[in-house]
XYZ file of C-alpha atoms in Angstrom:
307
model
C -19.911 15.871 -53.499
C -22.072 16.122 -50.382
C -25.426 17.882 -50.816
C -27.235 17.616 -47.468
C -27.760 15.064 -44.709
C -27.789 11.600 -46.238
C -27.752 12.811 -49.852
C -24.756 12.543 -52.145
C -24.327 14.007 -55.621
C -22.403 11.971 -58.195
C -21.524 13.314 -61.642
C -20.808 10.993 -64.543
C -21.452 10.144 -68.203
C -25.176 9.573 -67.582
C -25.742 12.930 -65.877
C -26.069 13.860 -62.200
C -27.130 11.221 -59.680
C -28.672 12.129 -56.313
C -28.478 9.293 -53.791
C -29.981 9.092 -50.300
C -28.275 6.453 -48.179
C -31.065 6.381 -45.591
C -33.896 5.672 -48.034
C -31.938 4.086 -50.891
C -33.623 6.484 -53.344
C -31.645 7.296 -56.516
C -32.633 10.232 -58.718
C -30.842 10.641 -62.051
C -30.947 14.045 -63.757
C -29.974 12.924 -67.240
C -30.819 16.253 -68.882
C -27.515 17.567 -67.524
C -24.494 16.758 -69.671
C -21.483 16.727 -67.351
C -18.064 17.549 -68.879
C -15.708 14.564 -68.643
C -13.237 16.440 -66.447
C -15.990 16.820 -63.794
C -16.934 13.135 -63.622
C -16.383 11.509 -60.239
C -13.540 9.037 -60.618
C -14.241 6.409 -57.938
C -16.445 3.407 -58.725
C -20.089 3.967 -57.837
C -19.946 1.015 -55.441
C -17.029 -0.877 -53.893
C -17.301 -4.244 -52.172
C -14.657 -5.015 -49.560
C -13.723 -8.393 -48.101
C -12.718 -7.437 -44.566
C -11.425 -10.919 -43.742
C -11.108 -14.357 -45.307
C -12.176 -15.962 -42.022
C -15.478 -17.850 -41.997
C -16.816 -20.509 -39.646
C -18.784 -22.232 -42.433
C -17.392 -24.352 -45.259
C -19.873 -24.040 -48.128
C -18.811 -25.871 -51.291
C -19.919 -23.016 -53.545
C -17.804 -20.357 -51.787
C -15.043 -18.822 -53.923
C -13.485 -16.724 -51.114
C -9.801 -17.590 -50.517
C -9.123 -20.023 -47.678
C -5.783 -18.364 -46.890
C -5.547 -16.086 -43.828
C -6.259 -12.444 -44.549
C -7.647 -9.402 -42.775
C -7.517 -5.702 -43.591
C -5.834 -3.222 -41.262
C -8.373 -0.793 -39.822
C -6.301 2.379 -40.247
C -5.418 1.613 -43.893
C -9.041 0.765 -44.568
C -10.277 4.050 -43.120
C -7.837 5.962 -45.366
C -9.112 4.089 -48.441
C -12.716 4.835 -47.465
C -11.919 8.553 -47.137
C -10.436 8.452 -50.644
C -13.441 6.692 -52.119
C -15.835 9.133 -50.484
C -13.912 12.172 -51.703
C -13.890 10.805 -55.251
C -17.619 10.139 -55.545
C -18.236 6.564 -54.387
C -21.782 6.339 -53.047
C -21.682 2.983 -51.265
C -19.377 0.367 -49.759
C -20.335 -3.229 -49.059
C -18.501 -5.120 -46.338
C -18.210 -8.876 -46.748
C -15.637 -11.622 -46.504
C -15.262 -14.402 -45.563
C -17.720 -13.536 -42.855
C -17.573 -9.827 -41.900
C -19.033 -10.344 -38.424
C -15.757 -12.173 -37.587
C -13.817 -8.950 -38.272
C -13.119 -7.663 -34.782
C -13.353 -3.972 -35.727
C -16.642 -4.222 -37.640
C -18.767 -1.946 -35.373
C -16.001 0.678 -35.223
C -15.538 0.564 -38.989
C -19.248 0.938 -39.779
C -19.532 3.791 -37.283
C -16.569 5.545 -38.938
C -18.125 5.373 -42.409
C -21.550 6.492 -41.170
C -20.184 9.435 -39.178
C -17.278 10.607 -41.372
C -18.395 9.981 -44.954
C -21.569 10.328 -47.015
C -21.398 6.751 -48.349
C -23.952 4.051 -47.650
C -22.802 0.999 -45.698
C -24.055 -2.445 -46.639
C -23.174 -5.739 -45.008
C -23.238 -9.205 -46.593
C -23.372 -11.919 -43.952
C -24.593 -15.413 -43.154
C -26.221 -13.692 -40.181
C -25.482 -16.307 -37.573
C -23.428 -14.057 -35.266
C -25.780 -11.083 -35.252
C -27.162 -11.191 -31.737
C -28.749 -8.382 -29.719
C -25.350 -7.022 -28.645
C -23.884 -6.790 -32.154
C -27.199 -5.484 -33.498
C -27.105 -2.609 -31.011
C -23.531 -1.762 -32.076
C -24.447 -1.728 -35.775
C -27.811 0.045 -35.609
C -27.649 3.525 -37.133
C -24.308 2.793 -38.801
C -25.393 0.204 -41.397
C -27.906 1.163 -44.079
C -28.659 -2.226 -45.658
C -27.904 -5.850 -44.782
C -27.737 -8.761 -47.226
C -28.286 -12.198 -45.688
C -27.131 -15.318 -47.542
C -29.721 -18.075 -47.926
C -29.318 -21.202 -50.069
C -32.638 -22.962 -50.440
C -35.008 -23.478 -47.518
C -35.269 -26.028 -44.726
C -33.335 -29.246 -45.359
C -31.665 -27.902 -48.525
C -30.231 -24.908 -46.649
C -29.071 -27.193 -43.848
C -27.410 -29.590 -46.309
C -25.404 -26.738 -47.842
C -24.679 -24.637 -44.748
C -24.598 -27.389 -42.095
C -26.565 -25.075 -39.797
C -30.167 -24.864 -38.586
C -32.592 -23.110 -40.943
C -34.952 -22.290 -38.073
C -32.146 -20.439 -36.297
C -31.529 -18.364 -39.452
C -35.165 -17.264 -39.458
C -34.811 -16.220 -35.797
C -31.734 -14.169 -36.701
C -33.718 -12.350 -39.371
C -35.999 -11.019 -36.621
C -32.945 -9.382 -35.019
C -31.445 -8.199 -38.301
C -34.558 -6.342 -39.446
C -34.335 -4.170 -36.325
C -30.903 -2.898 -37.457
C -31.685 -1.765 -41.008
C -33.622 -2.779 -44.110
C -32.407 -6.156 -45.338
C -32.455 -8.374 -48.379
C -31.894 -12.050 -49.118
C -28.957 -13.227 -51.247
C -30.225 -16.437 -52.833
C -27.804 -18.925 -54.371
C -29.330 -20.500 -57.494
C -28.360 -24.009 -58.599
C -30.285 -27.218 -59.427
C -30.875 -27.878 -55.702
C -32.208 -24.436 -54.794
C -34.156 -23.366 -57.895
C -37.169 -25.632 -57.128
C -37.503 -23.893 -53.734
C -37.282 -20.330 -54.990
C -41.006 -19.581 -54.611
C -40.983 -20.862 -51.023
C -37.884 -18.752 -50.359
C -39.606 -15.650 -51.746
C -42.605 -16.257 -49.475
C -40.370 -16.626 -46.423
C -38.450 -13.496 -47.374
C -41.696 -11.541 -47.649
C -42.930 -12.832 -44.279
C -39.623 -11.848 -42.664
C -39.842 -8.315 -44.072
C -37.117 -8.453 -46.727
C -37.072 -5.531 -49.159
C -34.998 -7.250 -51.863
C -34.327 -10.759 -53.190
C -30.948 -10.961 -54.931
C -30.435 -13.910 -57.281
C -26.906 -15.335 -57.317
C -26.424 -17.948 -60.044
C -23.756 -20.274 -58.636
C -20.230 -19.653 -59.911
C -17.790 -22.523 -60.525
C -15.250 -23.193 -57.753
C -12.681 -25.884 -57.013
C -15.478 -27.925 -55.425
C -18.401 -26.987 -57.646
C -19.066 -26.715 -61.378
C -21.495 -23.825 -60.888
C -24.974 -23.410 -62.325
C -25.636 -25.494 -65.465
C -27.166 -24.164 -68.688
C -30.500 -25.906 -68.139
C -30.957 -24.423 -64.662
C -29.867 -20.993 -65.890
C -32.462 -21.044 -68.666
C -35.146 -22.145 -66.194
C -34.154 -19.247 -63.938
C -34.490 -16.771 -66.807
C -37.994 -18.044 -67.562
C -38.941 -17.790 -63.896
C -37.668 -14.195 -63.667
C -39.587 -13.143 -66.781
C -42.845 -14.436 -65.293
C -42.189 -13.247 -61.729
C -44.912 -11.175 -60.087
C -44.102 -11.760 -56.436
C -44.135 -9.645 -53.282
C -40.392 -8.852 -53.003
C -38.426 -6.833 -55.607
C -35.828 -8.892 -57.488
C -32.212 -8.093 -58.261
C -29.660 -10.189 -60.154
C -25.905 -10.405 -59.645
C -23.620 -8.978 -62.339
C -22.512 -12.425 -63.486
C -26.073 -13.663 -64.045
C -27.643 -10.728 -65.886
C -27.337 -11.965 -69.456
C -30.753 -12.731 -70.863
C -32.592 -11.209 -67.890
C -35.236 -8.449 -68.300
C -33.215 -5.882 -66.370
C -33.342 -2.106 -66.668
C -29.973 -0.339 -66.693
C -30.534 3.037 -65.012
C -26.937 4.159 -65.708
C -26.117 2.514 -69.053
C -22.946 4.538 -69.672
C -21.473 3.935 -66.216
C -20.064 0.443 -66.660
C -16.996 -1.587 -65.702
C -14.800 0.010 -63.062
C -16.930 3.150 -63.095
C -19.762 1.038 -61.717
C -18.088 -1.423 -59.375
C -14.779 -2.621 -57.952
C -13.743 -5.060 -55.235
C -11.012 -4.995 -52.591
C -10.052 -8.399 -51.211
C -8.724 -9.200 -47.739
C -5.105 -8.930 -48.946
C -5.680 -5.334 -50.084
C -5.835 -6.160 -53.806
C -8.173 -4.145 -56.024
C -10.110 -6.187 -58.598
C -13.099 -5.839 -60.904
C -15.077 -8.525 -59.047
C -14.541 -10.662 -55.966
C -14.059 -13.813 -58.065
C -11.327 -12.336 -60.307
C -7.981 -14.061 -59.862
C -5.882 -10.997 -60.689
C -5.812 -7.372 -59.623
C -3.555 -4.607 -58.342
C -2.232 -4.479 -54.777
C -3.117 -1.146 -53.158
C 0.161 0.543 -52.239
C 1.237 3.760 -50.562
C -0.413 5.744 -53.369
C -3.801 4.579 -52.139
C -6.887 3.093 -53.700
C -7.316 5.675 -56.473
C -3.776 5.082 -57.750
C -4.459 1.340 -57.729
C -7.664 1.990 -59.671
C -5.756 3.782 -62.451
C -3.164 0.976 -62.566
C -5.929 -1.620 -62.810
C -7.548 0.275 -65.688
C -4.230 0.296 -67.545
C -3.723 -3.386 -66.852
C -7.152 -4.261 -68.227
C -6.516 -2.183 -71.367
C -3.257 -4.009 -72.169
C -3.486 -6.450 -75.102
C -3.673 -10.081 -74.033
């Protein structure tokens, strides 16, 4: 439901949520008990891998290495569906979304034809003045991946850390931005330095991403994870923290919508057009002619089936 410019109303088991995509402000009216038949059916947020293409080769990346890219017209139809069914935000990623040739057109479509917020998750290296001008006004938040600082970042990404900091100066002129920080034994010791750099660059969020296991990496170990939990509990720094879904256990995190969980909270569409719970899930439901909402119901049924 659209309320006024930039504000969307979402009804669900926790009450009525008012969301402003320009400010990021969420207001929950939990005194209102919404009948189940009036709940919005789309996930609150959907992440979408526009392409599997990426010009980096990070060992911790779990994105498929097979070719894949979403058709623009199909994607626009799915976004219309999500908007009509109460989704409040879509996050474009990959691969590397700035390698998707229709990215500016896609972001402009969402900003002008829906009431959803547009976020972008990127390594940031292709955002120059030209692309920044094309995205400005059509992207509401940008997440920039950063793994450690200085030499550690360069060891993982095989790219200059100084050039990343220069890109942040361009990115902050497009929209508010945050840092996505990979946490593993290499990067945890540099987390305070990373927070300081994020604050200096003007970041409004610092998202912790405990490393997931991949074919080339075993992921974050128990010792590092426990050290991260202790660090979070004592954190009193200048940039607000957030933690990825996979790393929340044991963290002091408030759940503003405790009843809106699972596929009501989040879903992912990969670059083959398969709907999943999370980007790292191996199985899902291919979105067919019935659209994304039909695929969502099929995925719910699949997840409810006994193993």
